[in-house]
Amino acid sequence: MKRKLLGTLLSVTMAVSLLAGCGSSGDSAPAANNNAGGNDAAPANTEAAAEPAAPAESQAEAPATTADGGKIGISMPTQSLERWNRDGAYLNDQFKAAGYETILTYSDNKSEQQVNDIQNMLAENVDLLIVAAIDGEALNMVMNEAADANVPVIAYDRLIMNDAVSYYVSFDNYTVGKLQGEFIVENLDLENAGDSVYNLEITAGDPADNNAGYFYHGAMDVLNPYIESGTLNVVSGQTDFDTVATEQWNTDTALERAQNILSSYYADGTQLDVWLCSNDSTALGVAQAITSDYAGSNSVLITGQDGDEANLKNIVDGIQTMTVYKNVSNESVVTLSLAQAILSGETIDESLLSSFDIECAYDTESYETSAGNKCPSFLLVPNVITKDNLQDLVDTGLYTMGEDGYLSATN
Ligand code: GAL
C-alpha cells in the first residue's frame, strides 16, 4: 500500500463551505487505493442496498434540552469494545459542556442498526454528524442522505469511503502499526540477530474497519524485511491480511484461531517467540490461547493497542508486552474544535491546531474518501506503553493505579 508521507501541511487556505472538506479540496492527484485493508476502495456515493431498518435497539441517550450550540449526532459502533464507551462518553461530555444538544448511540456492531441510528439522527434534524463506522462501505446510502440534507459529517477514528464525509479525525493509524513492528524489532534485537530465527504469528483486525489495514501494513512494512531474510519465521505460513484478520475485532475469534495455530504448528515443541496483535481485544484472546495451549516455557512477546484495562493488567503481569495508547479524550477535544469551526463556517486548515494544546497533525494528503478526493484529516499521535511507563497513563488523569499496581480507567 502506497502511503504518502504524513505531516504534509499545506498552507493553502481551503475555500470551505459548510459541507466542503473531503469532496472538494480540488486535489486531482491520482492516489493509491487508500482503503488499506487491500479490498477495492468503495466507489463514491454508491447506493448500498440497505436492509429494512431494524428496530432501534441502540443505547441512545435521550436528547438533552435544546442548546443554543445546535444538535450533534454521535454514532459509535459498539459498547462491546472497551474504548468506544470512552469515546462516546468523552464526546458527549465535550459537546454538552460546550452548549450543544447531543444524540449518542451505540449500534452493537451491527451495520444495519448504525444506518438506522444515523437516519434517526437526521430525522431529528441534527446539525452535524460524528460517525465511527462499523463498516464504512455499509453507510454509503445514509451518508448520501446526510449530504442531501446538507449535514456535515466528521468521520471519527475510522475513515468512511464516501464523499459526504467532510473531515476525518483519528490517530496516525499507519504509525500505530509501525510502532508495533518497531517494538518487535527492537525488543528481539533483530538488527543483530545473526543466524538466529524468531518464530512469529500475526493477528490483524476487522476487514470491514478501514483502520485495520493501516495497522497491519504499518507493522508488516517494518517486519517484512526480516521475514524475507529468514530472521522472522511465520511457522503457520499465515501472513496475508485476509487470512490473519479478525471479524469485529472479536476476542473469542482471535482466541480460537490462535488455539488452532498452536495445536497445528507448535504442539511438537516448536518455540513461539512473538505474536503481533493489532489491538487489545484480539491480544486478549491470543494471550488466553498462549496461557492455556502453548507448551513452551518462554515468554512470548505480544503487542496490542488501546490500553484496555484487562490488557494493562496483563502488561503488569508480564503476559502482554506492550500496547499502543491513543488518548481518546484528546480525540474528542479535537473533534469538538473541528465541529465548532465547521458549524461557524470558518475556514478549516492547520490554523485550527492552535485552538487546542494537543499534539496533532493536519494532513491533506494521506486519506481519500474516493479516488482523488482528499479528506482533510486531523491525526493525533499514538504512544507505546509497557510496564515501564504505565505512570504516563496515570499522568493523563484518565487512569488510576491501585495498590495492586493494576490500572483502572477513571470514566
Ligand atoms: C479500530 C480502532 C482501534 C481498535 C479497533 C477496535 O478502528 O482505531 O482503537 O481497538 O477499532 O475498536
Short mmCIF file of C-alpha atoms and ligand atoms in Angstrom, two decimals:
data_model
loop_
_atom_site.label_atom_id
_atom_site.label_comp_id
_atom_site.label_asym_id
_atom_site.label_seq_id
_atom_site.Cartn_x
_atom_site.Cartn_y
_atom_site.Cartn_z
CA MET A 1 0.00 0.00 0.00
CA LYS A 2 1.45 3.32 -1.06
CA ARG A 3 1.16 5.88 1.64
CA LYS A 4 2.00 9.50 1.36
CA LEU A 5 4.33 10.89 3.95
CA LEU A 6 2.30 12.03 6.89
CA GLY A 7 2.68 15.54 8.06
CA THR A 8 2.18 17.20 4.71
CA LEU A 9 0.97 20.50 5.96
CA LEU A 10 -0.45 22.57 3.13
CA SER A 11 -0.50 26.28 3.92
CA VAL A 12 -3.20 26.90 1.36
CA THR A 13 -6.34 28.21 2.93
CA MET A 14 -9.09 25.96 1.75
CA ALA A 15 -12.17 27.71 0.44
CA VAL A 16 -14.52 25.84 2.68
CA SER A 17 -18.27 25.96 2.59
CA LEU A 18 -20.13 24.24 5.40
CA LEU A 19 -20.02 20.92 3.55
CA ALA A 20 -16.67 21.31 1.95
CA GLY A 21 -13.85 19.09 3.02
CA CYS A 22 -13.17 15.68 1.65
CA GLY A 23 -15.10 16.02 -1.54
CA SER A 24 -13.93 19.45 -2.55
CA SER A 25 -10.28 20.01 -1.91
CA GLY A 26 -9.78 20.19 -5.61
CA ASP A 27 -6.77 18.00 -5.47
CA SER A 28 -6.85 15.90 -8.59
CA ALA A 29 -3.68 13.93 -7.94
CA PRO A 30 -4.44 10.25 -8.51
CA ALA A 31 -3.71 8.39 -5.35
CA ALA A 32 -3.15 4.81 -4.37
CA ASN A 33 -6.06 2.83 -3.08
CA ASN A 34 -6.06 4.02 0.46
CA ASN A 35 -8.62 1.56 1.69
CA ALA A 36 -5.67 -0.13 3.21
CA GLY A 37 -7.26 -3.45 4.00
CA GLY A 38 -6.50 -4.44 0.48
CA ASN A 39 -10.08 -4.54 -0.75
CA ASP A 40 -11.10 -2.15 -3.50
CA ALA A 41 -11.86 1.39 -2.49
CA ALA A 42 -15.61 1.78 -2.36
CA PRO A 43 -16.79 3.83 -5.31
CA ALA A 44 -18.04 7.15 -4.03
CA ASN A 45 -21.73 7.61 -3.44
CA THR A 46 -22.79 4.09 -4.31
CA GLU A 47 -26.23 3.31 -3.02
CA ALA A 48 -25.76 0.44 -0.62
CA ALA A 49 -28.86 -1.77 -0.63
CA ALA A 50 -29.81 -1.07 2.93
CA GLU A 51 -31.62 -3.76 4.91
CA PRO A 52 -35.07 -2.75 6.15
CA ALA A 53 -34.27 -0.62 9.17
CA ALA A 54 -34.03 -2.90 12.19
CA PRO A 55 -35.94 -1.78 15.28
CA ALA A 56 -33.66 0.65 17.00
CA GLU A 57 -32.23 -1.24 20.00
CA SER A 58 -29.42 1.24 20.34
CA GLN A 59 -28.22 2.60 23.63
CA ALA A 60 -29.40 6.05 22.63
CA GLU A 61 -29.16 8.80 25.17
CA ALA A 62 -32.35 10.83 25.28
CA PRO A 63 -31.73 14.14 23.52
CA ALA A 64 -30.92 16.79 26.10
CA THR A 65 -32.85 20.04 26.14
CA THR A 66 -32.21 22.20 23.09
CA ALA A 67 -28.92 24.04 23.46
CA ASP A 68 -28.02 27.19 21.61
CA GLY A 69 -24.98 25.45 20.09
CA GLY A 70 -27.07 23.21 17.91
CA LYS A 71 -27.70 19.47 17.84
CA ILE A 72 -24.97 16.87 17.31
CA GLY A 73 -25.44 13.21 16.34
CA ILE A 74 -22.73 10.93 17.79
CA SER A 75 -22.77 7.44 16.30
CA MET A 76 -20.43 4.94 17.99
CA PRO A 77 -20.05 1.33 16.73
CA THR A 78 -20.49 -0.72 19.89
CA GLN A 79 -20.09 -0.91 23.65
CA SER A 80 -18.59 -4.41 23.45
CA LEU A 81 -15.14 -3.00 22.63
CA GLU A 82 -13.93 -1.05 25.64
CA ARG A 83 -12.54 2.07 24.04
CA TRP A 84 -15.79 3.13 22.33
CA ASN A 85 -17.52 3.55 25.67
CA ARG A 86 -14.88 6.16 26.49
CA ASP A 87 -15.08 7.81 23.08
CA GLY A 88 -18.85 8.13 23.38
CA ALA A 89 -18.68 9.50 26.93
CA TYR A 90 -15.89 11.98 26.18
CA LEU A 91 -17.58 13.26 23.01
CA ASN A 92 -20.95 13.56 24.75
CA ASP A 93 -19.45 15.42 27.69
CA GLN A 94 -17.39 17.76 25.49
CA PHE A 95 -20.30 18.78 23.30
CA LYS A 96 -22.81 19.15 26.13
CA ALA A 97 -20.33 21.28 28.11
CA ALA A 98 -19.93 23.45 25.01
CA GLY A 99 -23.68 24.05 24.88
CA TYR A 100 -24.75 21.51 22.27
CA GLU A 101 -27.67 19.13 22.39
CA THR A 102 -26.45 15.60 21.65
CA ILE A 103 -27.86 12.27 20.48
CA LEU A 104 -25.42 9.46 21.34
CA THR A 105 -25.96 5.92 20.04
CA TYR A 106 -24.03 2.64 20.15
CA SER A 107 -25.03 0.25 17.34
CA ASP A 108 -24.00 -3.10 18.81
CA ASN A 109 -21.53 -3.69 15.93
CA LYS A 110 -24.48 -4.16 13.57
CA SER A 111 -24.19 -2.05 10.40
CA GLU A 112 -27.91 -2.06 9.68
CA GLN A 113 -28.51 -0.73 13.19
CA GLN A 114 -25.96 2.02 12.67
CA VAL A 115 -27.69 3.03 9.43
CA ASN A 116 -30.96 3.18 11.36
CA ASP A 117 -29.40 5.18 14.19
CA ILE A 118 -27.94 7.75 11.82
CA GLN A 119 -31.22 8.01 9.89
CA ASN A 120 -32.97 8.73 13.19
CA MET A 121 -30.43 11.48 13.90
CA LEU A 122 -31.11 13.04 10.51
CA ALA A 123 -34.83 12.83 11.23
CA GLU A 124 -34.10 14.70 14.48
CA ASN A 125 -32.52 17.45 12.33
CA VAL A 126 -29.01 17.23 13.75
CA ASP A 127 -26.69 19.99 12.57
CA LEU A 128 -23.62 17.70 12.30
CA LEU A 129 -22.81 14.00 12.47
CA ILE A 130 -19.84 12.36 14.16
CA VAL A 131 -19.57 8.76 12.97
CA ALA A 132 -17.22 5.92 13.94
CA ALA A 133 -18.24 3.45 11.23
CA ILE A 134 -18.71 -0.26 11.89
CA ASP A 135 -18.35 -0.85 8.17
CA GLY A 136 -17.75 2.31 6.18
CA GLU A 137 -19.00 0.79 2.95
CA ALA A 138 -22.35 -0.11 4.55
CA LEU A 139 -23.00 3.56 5.31
CA ASN A 140 -22.96 4.84 1.75
CA MET A 141 -26.72 5.31 1.48
CA VAL A 142 -27.13 7.16 4.77
CA MET A 143 -24.03 9.26 4.07
CA ASN A 144 -25.70 10.30 0.81
CA GLU A 145 -28.82 11.17 2.80
CA ALA A 146 -26.67 13.37 5.08
CA ALA A 147 -25.19 15.11 2.05
CA ASP A 148 -28.68 15.64 0.58
CA ALA A 149 -29.69 17.18 3.91
CA ASN A 150 -26.58 19.40 3.96
CA VAL A 151 -25.47 17.83 7.25
CA PRO A 152 -21.67 17.79 7.52
CA VAL A 153 -20.07 14.53 8.65
CA ILE A 154 -16.90 14.07 10.66
CA ALA A 155 -15.53 10.55 10.17
CA TYR A 156 -14.38 9.75 13.69
CA ASP A 157 -11.37 7.45 14.13
CA ARG A 158 -12.31 5.28 11.14
CA LEU A 159 -12.45 6.77 7.66
CA ILE A 160 -15.68 6.34 5.68
CA MET A 161 -15.19 5.93 1.93
CA ASN A 162 -17.91 8.38 0.87
CA ASP A 163 -17.53 11.96 -0.34
CA ALA A 164 -20.26 13.12 2.02
CA VAL A 165 -17.60 12.96 4.73
CA SER A 166 -16.29 16.46 5.33
CA TYR A 167 -13.33 15.77 7.61
CA TYR A 168 -11.53 12.93 9.37
CA VAL A 169 -10.31 12.91 12.97
CA SER A 170 -8.21 9.97 14.06
CA PHE A 171 -4.72 8.91 15.06
CA ASP A 172 -1.97 8.20 12.59
CA ASN A 173 -3.07 4.61 12.20
CA TYR A 174 -0.20 3.55 9.97
CA THR A 175 2.14 4.74 12.72
CA VAL A 176 0.21 2.64 15.26
CA GLY A 177 1.21 -0.46 13.30
CA LYS A 178 4.72 0.87 12.67
CA LEU A 179 5.23 1.30 16.42
CA GLN A 180 4.19 -2.33 16.96
CA GLY A 181 6.60 -3.55 14.29
CA GLU A 182 9.46 -1.42 15.57
CA PHE A 183 8.83 -2.62 19.13
CA ILE A 184 9.27 -6.21 17.96
CA VAL A 185 12.47 -5.37 16.03
CA GLU A 186 13.96 -3.54 19.00
CA ASN A 187 12.93 -5.97 21.73
CA LEU A 188 14.14 -9.04 19.85
CA ASP A 189 17.18 -7.06 18.64
CA LEU A 190 16.56 -8.31 15.12
CA GLU A 191 19.18 -5.94 13.76
CA ASN A 192 21.79 -8.10 15.46
CA ALA A 193 20.06 -11.49 15.13
CA GLY A 194 22.84 -13.04 13.06
CA ASP A 195 21.71 -16.60 12.24
CA SER A 196 19.05 -16.63 14.95
CA VAL A 197 15.47 -17.22 13.79
CA TYR A 198 12.44 -15.97 15.73
CA ASN A 199 9.01 -17.55 15.21
CA LEU A 200 6.18 -15.06 14.68
CA GLU A 201 2.40 -15.27 14.31
CA ILE A 202 0.05 -12.47 13.27
CA THR A 203 -3.48 -11.40 14.23
CA ALA A 204 -4.98 -8.39 12.44
CA GLY A 205 -8.28 -6.57 12.91
CA ASP A 206 -11.71 -6.43 11.30
CA PRO A 207 -11.51 -6.30 7.49
CA ALA A 208 -14.64 -4.08 7.49
CA ASP A 209 -12.72 -1.48 9.52
CA ASN A 210 -10.67 0.83 7.31
CA ASN A 211 -8.17 1.25 10.14
CA ALA A 212 -7.31 -2.46 10.31
CA GLY A 213 -5.38 -2.36 7.05
CA TYR A 214 -3.32 0.61 8.19
CA PHE A 215 -2.37 -1.12 11.44
CA TYR A 216 -1.45 -4.29 9.53
CA HIS A 217 0.57 -2.59 6.80
CA GLY A 218 2.29 -0.26 9.26
CA ALA A 219 3.63 -3.26 11.17
CA MET A 220 4.30 -5.52 8.19
CA ASP A 221 6.22 -2.83 6.33
CA VAL A 222 8.65 -2.93 9.27
CA LEU A 223 8.68 -6.71 9.69
CA ASN A 224 8.63 -7.94 6.09
CA PRO A 225 12.38 -7.40 5.50
CA TYR A 226 13.09 -9.68 8.49
CA ILE A 227 10.58 -12.26 7.20
CA GLU A 228 12.18 -12.15 3.76
CA SER A 229 15.67 -12.56 5.24
CA GLY A 230 14.52 -15.51 7.37
CA THR A 231 15.22 -13.82 10.71
CA LEU A 232 11.48 -13.89 11.38
CA ASN A 233 9.66 -17.11 10.52
CA VAL A 234 5.84 -17.30 10.39
CA VAL A 235 5.56 -21.03 11.14
CA SER A 236 1.84 -21.23 10.23
CA GLY A 237 2.56 -19.51 6.92
CA GLN A 238 -0.42 -17.23 7.62
CA THR A 239 0.68 -13.71 6.71
CA ASP A 240 -1.78 -12.13 4.26
CA PHE A 241 -4.30 -9.68 5.69
CA ASP A 242 -7.47 -11.61 4.83
CA THR A 243 -6.11 -14.77 6.50
CA VAL A 244 -4.99 -13.09 9.73
CA ALA A 245 -7.94 -10.64 10.02
CA THR A 246 -10.43 -10.90 12.90
CA GLU A 247 -14.12 -10.21 12.29
CA GLN A 248 -15.38 -7.40 14.54
CA TRP A 249 -12.10 -7.48 16.48
CA ASN A 250 -13.72 -10.30 18.46
CA THR A 251 -11.68 -11.70 21.36
CA ASP A 252 -13.14 -15.23 21.11
CA THR A 253 -12.49 -15.34 17.36
CA ALA A 254 -8.85 -14.37 17.97
CA LEU A 255 -8.63 -16.96 20.76
CA GLU A 256 -9.97 -19.78 18.60
CA ARG A 257 -7.66 -19.04 15.68
CA ALA A 258 -4.66 -18.81 17.99
CA GLN A 259 -5.56 -22.17 19.57
CA ASN A 260 -5.80 -23.74 16.12
CA ILE A 261 -2.38 -22.39 15.15
CA LEU A 262 -0.79 -23.54 18.41
CA SER A 263 -2.22 -27.06 18.11
CA SER A 264 -1.32 -27.32 14.42
CA TYR A 265 2.20 -25.88 14.40
CA TYR A 266 3.59 -25.67 17.94
CA ALA A 267 2.47 -28.88 19.66
CA ASP A 268 5.76 -30.53 18.68
CA GLY A 269 7.75 -28.19 20.92
CA THR A 270 8.42 -25.52 18.30
CA GLN A 271 9.16 -22.28 20.13
CA LEU A 272 6.85 -19.30 19.60
CA ASP A 273 8.68 -16.02 20.18
CA VAL A 274 6.29 -13.22 19.21
CA TRP A 275 2.66 -12.63 18.31
CA LEU A 276 1.78 -9.40 16.50
CA CYS A 277 -1.74 -8.34 17.52
CA SER A 278 -3.24 -5.16 16.05
CA ASN A 279 -5.28 -4.25 19.15
CA ASP A 280 -6.03 -5.22 22.75
CA SER A 281 -9.31 -7.10 22.24
CA THR A 282 -7.56 -9.54 19.88
CA ALA A 283 -4.40 -9.61 22.04
CA LEU A 284 -6.59 -10.70 24.96
CA GLY A 285 -7.74 -13.75 23.00
CA VAL A 286 -4.24 -14.60 21.81
CA ALA A 287 -2.84 -14.26 25.35
CA GLN A 288 -5.56 -16.59 26.67
CA ALA A 289 -4.67 -19.16 24.00
CA ILE A 290 -0.96 -18.97 24.78
CA THR A 291 -1.64 -19.31 28.52
CA SER A 292 -3.86 -22.36 28.02
CA ASP A 293 -2.41 -24.06 24.91
CA TYR A 294 1.27 -23.14 24.42
CA ALA A 295 3.61 -25.77 25.84
CA GLY A 296 6.79 -23.70 25.61
CA SER A 297 8.40 -22.24 28.73
CA ASN A 298 9.49 -18.95 27.16
CA SER A 299 7.66 -15.64 27.49
CA VAL A 300 6.01 -14.71 24.18
CA LEU A 301 6.19 -11.05 23.11
CA ILE A 302 2.61 -9.86 22.46
CA THR A 303 1.65 -6.44 21.04
CA GLY A 304 -1.66 -4.59 21.38
CA GLN A 305 -3.41 -1.23 21.08
CA ASP A 306 -5.91 0.85 23.13
CA GLY A 307 -4.89 0.43 26.77
CA ASP A 308 -7.88 -1.73 27.69
CA GLU A 309 -7.99 -2.49 31.43
CA ALA A 310 -7.63 -6.28 31.10
CA ASN A 311 -4.64 -5.85 28.81
CA LEU A 312 -2.98 -3.34 31.11
CA LYS A 313 -3.32 -5.96 33.86
CA ASN A 314 -1.69 -8.49 31.53
CA ILE A 315 1.12 -6.00 30.92
CA VAL A 316 1.69 -5.63 34.67
CA ASP A 317 1.67 -9.44 34.96
CA GLY A 318 4.12 -9.86 32.05
CA ILE A 319 1.59 -11.70 29.85
CA GLN A 320 1.30 -8.91 27.25
CA THR A 321 4.39 -6.87 26.40
CA MET A 322 3.09 -3.57 25.06
CA THR A 323 0.06 -1.63 23.94
CA VAL A 324 -0.17 1.42 21.70
CA TYR A 325 -2.11 4.02 23.64
CA LYS A 326 -4.35 6.57 21.94
CA ASN A 327 -5.72 9.32 24.17
CA VAL A 328 -9.33 9.31 23.00
CA SER A 329 -10.16 12.11 25.41
CA ASN A 330 -7.84 14.29 23.33
CA GLU A 331 -9.50 12.93 20.20
CA SER A 332 -12.83 14.24 21.49
CA VAL A 333 -11.32 17.69 22.16
CA VAL A 334 -10.01 17.92 18.60
CA THR A 335 -13.37 16.75 17.27
CA LEU A 336 -15.21 19.44 19.23
CA SER A 337 -12.89 22.18 17.93
CA LEU A 338 -13.37 20.98 14.37
CA ALA A 339 -17.14 20.73 14.74
CA GLN A 340 -17.34 24.26 16.13
CA ALA A 341 -15.28 25.57 13.22
CA ILE A 342 -17.44 23.72 10.68
CA LEU A 343 -20.70 24.94 12.18
CA SER A 344 -19.49 28.52 12.36
CA GLY A 345 -18.43 28.38 8.71
CA GLU A 346 -14.79 29.04 9.48
CA THR A 347 -12.05 28.17 7.01
CA ILE A 348 -10.61 24.83 8.10
CA ASP A 349 -6.85 24.48 7.84
CA GLU A 350 -3.84 23.85 10.00
CA SER A 351 -4.55 27.07 11.94
CA LEU A 352 -7.21 25.08 13.80
CA LEU A 353 -4.37 23.24 15.55
CA SER A 354 -3.76 26.37 17.63
CA SER A 355 -7.22 26.06 19.18
CA PHE A 356 -6.14 23.08 21.30
CA ASP A 357 -2.94 22.19 23.12
CA ILE A 358 -2.72 18.64 21.75
CA GLU A 359 -0.05 17.11 19.54
CA CYS A 360 -1.87 16.69 16.23
CA ALA A 361 -1.01 16.81 12.53
CA TYR A 362 -3.16 18.45 9.85
CA ASP A 363 -2.90 16.17 6.85
CA THR A 364 -4.46 16.79 3.43
CA GLU A 365 -2.61 14.09 1.50
CA SER A 366 -2.85 10.69 3.16
CA TYR A 367 -6.57 9.92 3.14
CA GLU A 368 -9.21 9.97 0.41
CA THR A 369 -12.95 9.31 0.57
CA SER A 370 -12.87 8.21 -3.07
CA ALA A 371 -10.23 8.20 -5.78
CA GLY A 372 -8.74 11.65 -5.95
CA ASN A 373 -10.94 13.20 -3.24
CA LYS A 374 -8.57 14.02 -0.43
CA CYS A 375 -10.05 14.18 3.04
CA PRO A 376 -8.56 16.86 5.29
CA SER A 377 -7.56 14.96 8.41
CA PHE A 378 -6.56 15.76 11.97
CA LEU A 379 -4.27 12.98 13.19
CA LEU A 380 -3.28 12.66 16.82
CA VAL A 381 -0.13 10.90 17.99
CA PRO A 382 -0.09 7.37 19.47
CA ASN A 383 2.33 6.25 22.19
CA VAL A 384 3.91 2.95 23.24
CA ILE A 385 3.05 1.79 26.76
CA THR A 386 4.90 -1.00 28.57
CA LYS A 387 5.13 -1.94 32.24
CA ASP A 388 7.98 0.59 32.48
CA ASN A 389 5.88 3.68 31.71
CA LEU A 390 2.38 2.91 33.00
CA GLN A 391 2.68 6.08 35.07
CA ASP A 392 2.32 8.01 31.79
CA LEU A 393 -1.26 6.73 31.65
CA VAL A 394 -1.92 7.75 35.24
CA ASP A 395 -0.47 11.18 34.45
CA THR A 396 -3.18 11.68 31.79
CA GLY A 397 -5.70 11.69 34.63
CA LEU A 398 -7.69 9.07 32.73
CA TYR A 399 -6.40 6.09 34.73
CA THR A 400 -5.74 5.42 38.42
CA MET A 401 -3.27 2.84 39.77
CA GLY A 402 -4.45 0.61 42.60
CA GLU A 403 -2.29 -0.67 45.43
CA ASP A 404 -2.02 -3.92 43.44
CA GLY A 405 -0.29 -1.98 40.68
CA TYR A 406 -3.18 -2.54 38.27
CA LEU A 407 -4.70 0.40 36.35
CA SER A 408 -8.37 1.33 36.15
CA ALA A 409 -9.91 3.88 33.79
CA THR A 410 -11.42 6.84 35.59
CA ASN A 411 -14.53 7.01 33.44
C1 GAL B 1 -10.17 0.50 15.46
C2 GAL B 1 -9.66 1.44 16.48
C3 GAL B 1 -8.77 0.72 17.41
C4 GAL B 1 -9.14 -0.72 17.67
C5 GAL B 1 -10.37 -1.26 16.98
C6 GAL B 1 -11.36 -1.88 17.91
O1 GAL B 1 -10.80 1.14 14.44
O2 GAL B 1 -8.97 2.54 15.90
O3 GAL B 1 -8.63 1.52 18.56
O4 GAL B 1 -9.24 -1.00 19.04
O5 GAL B 1 -11.03 -0.37 16.16
O6 GAL B 1 -12.19 -0.93 18.45
#
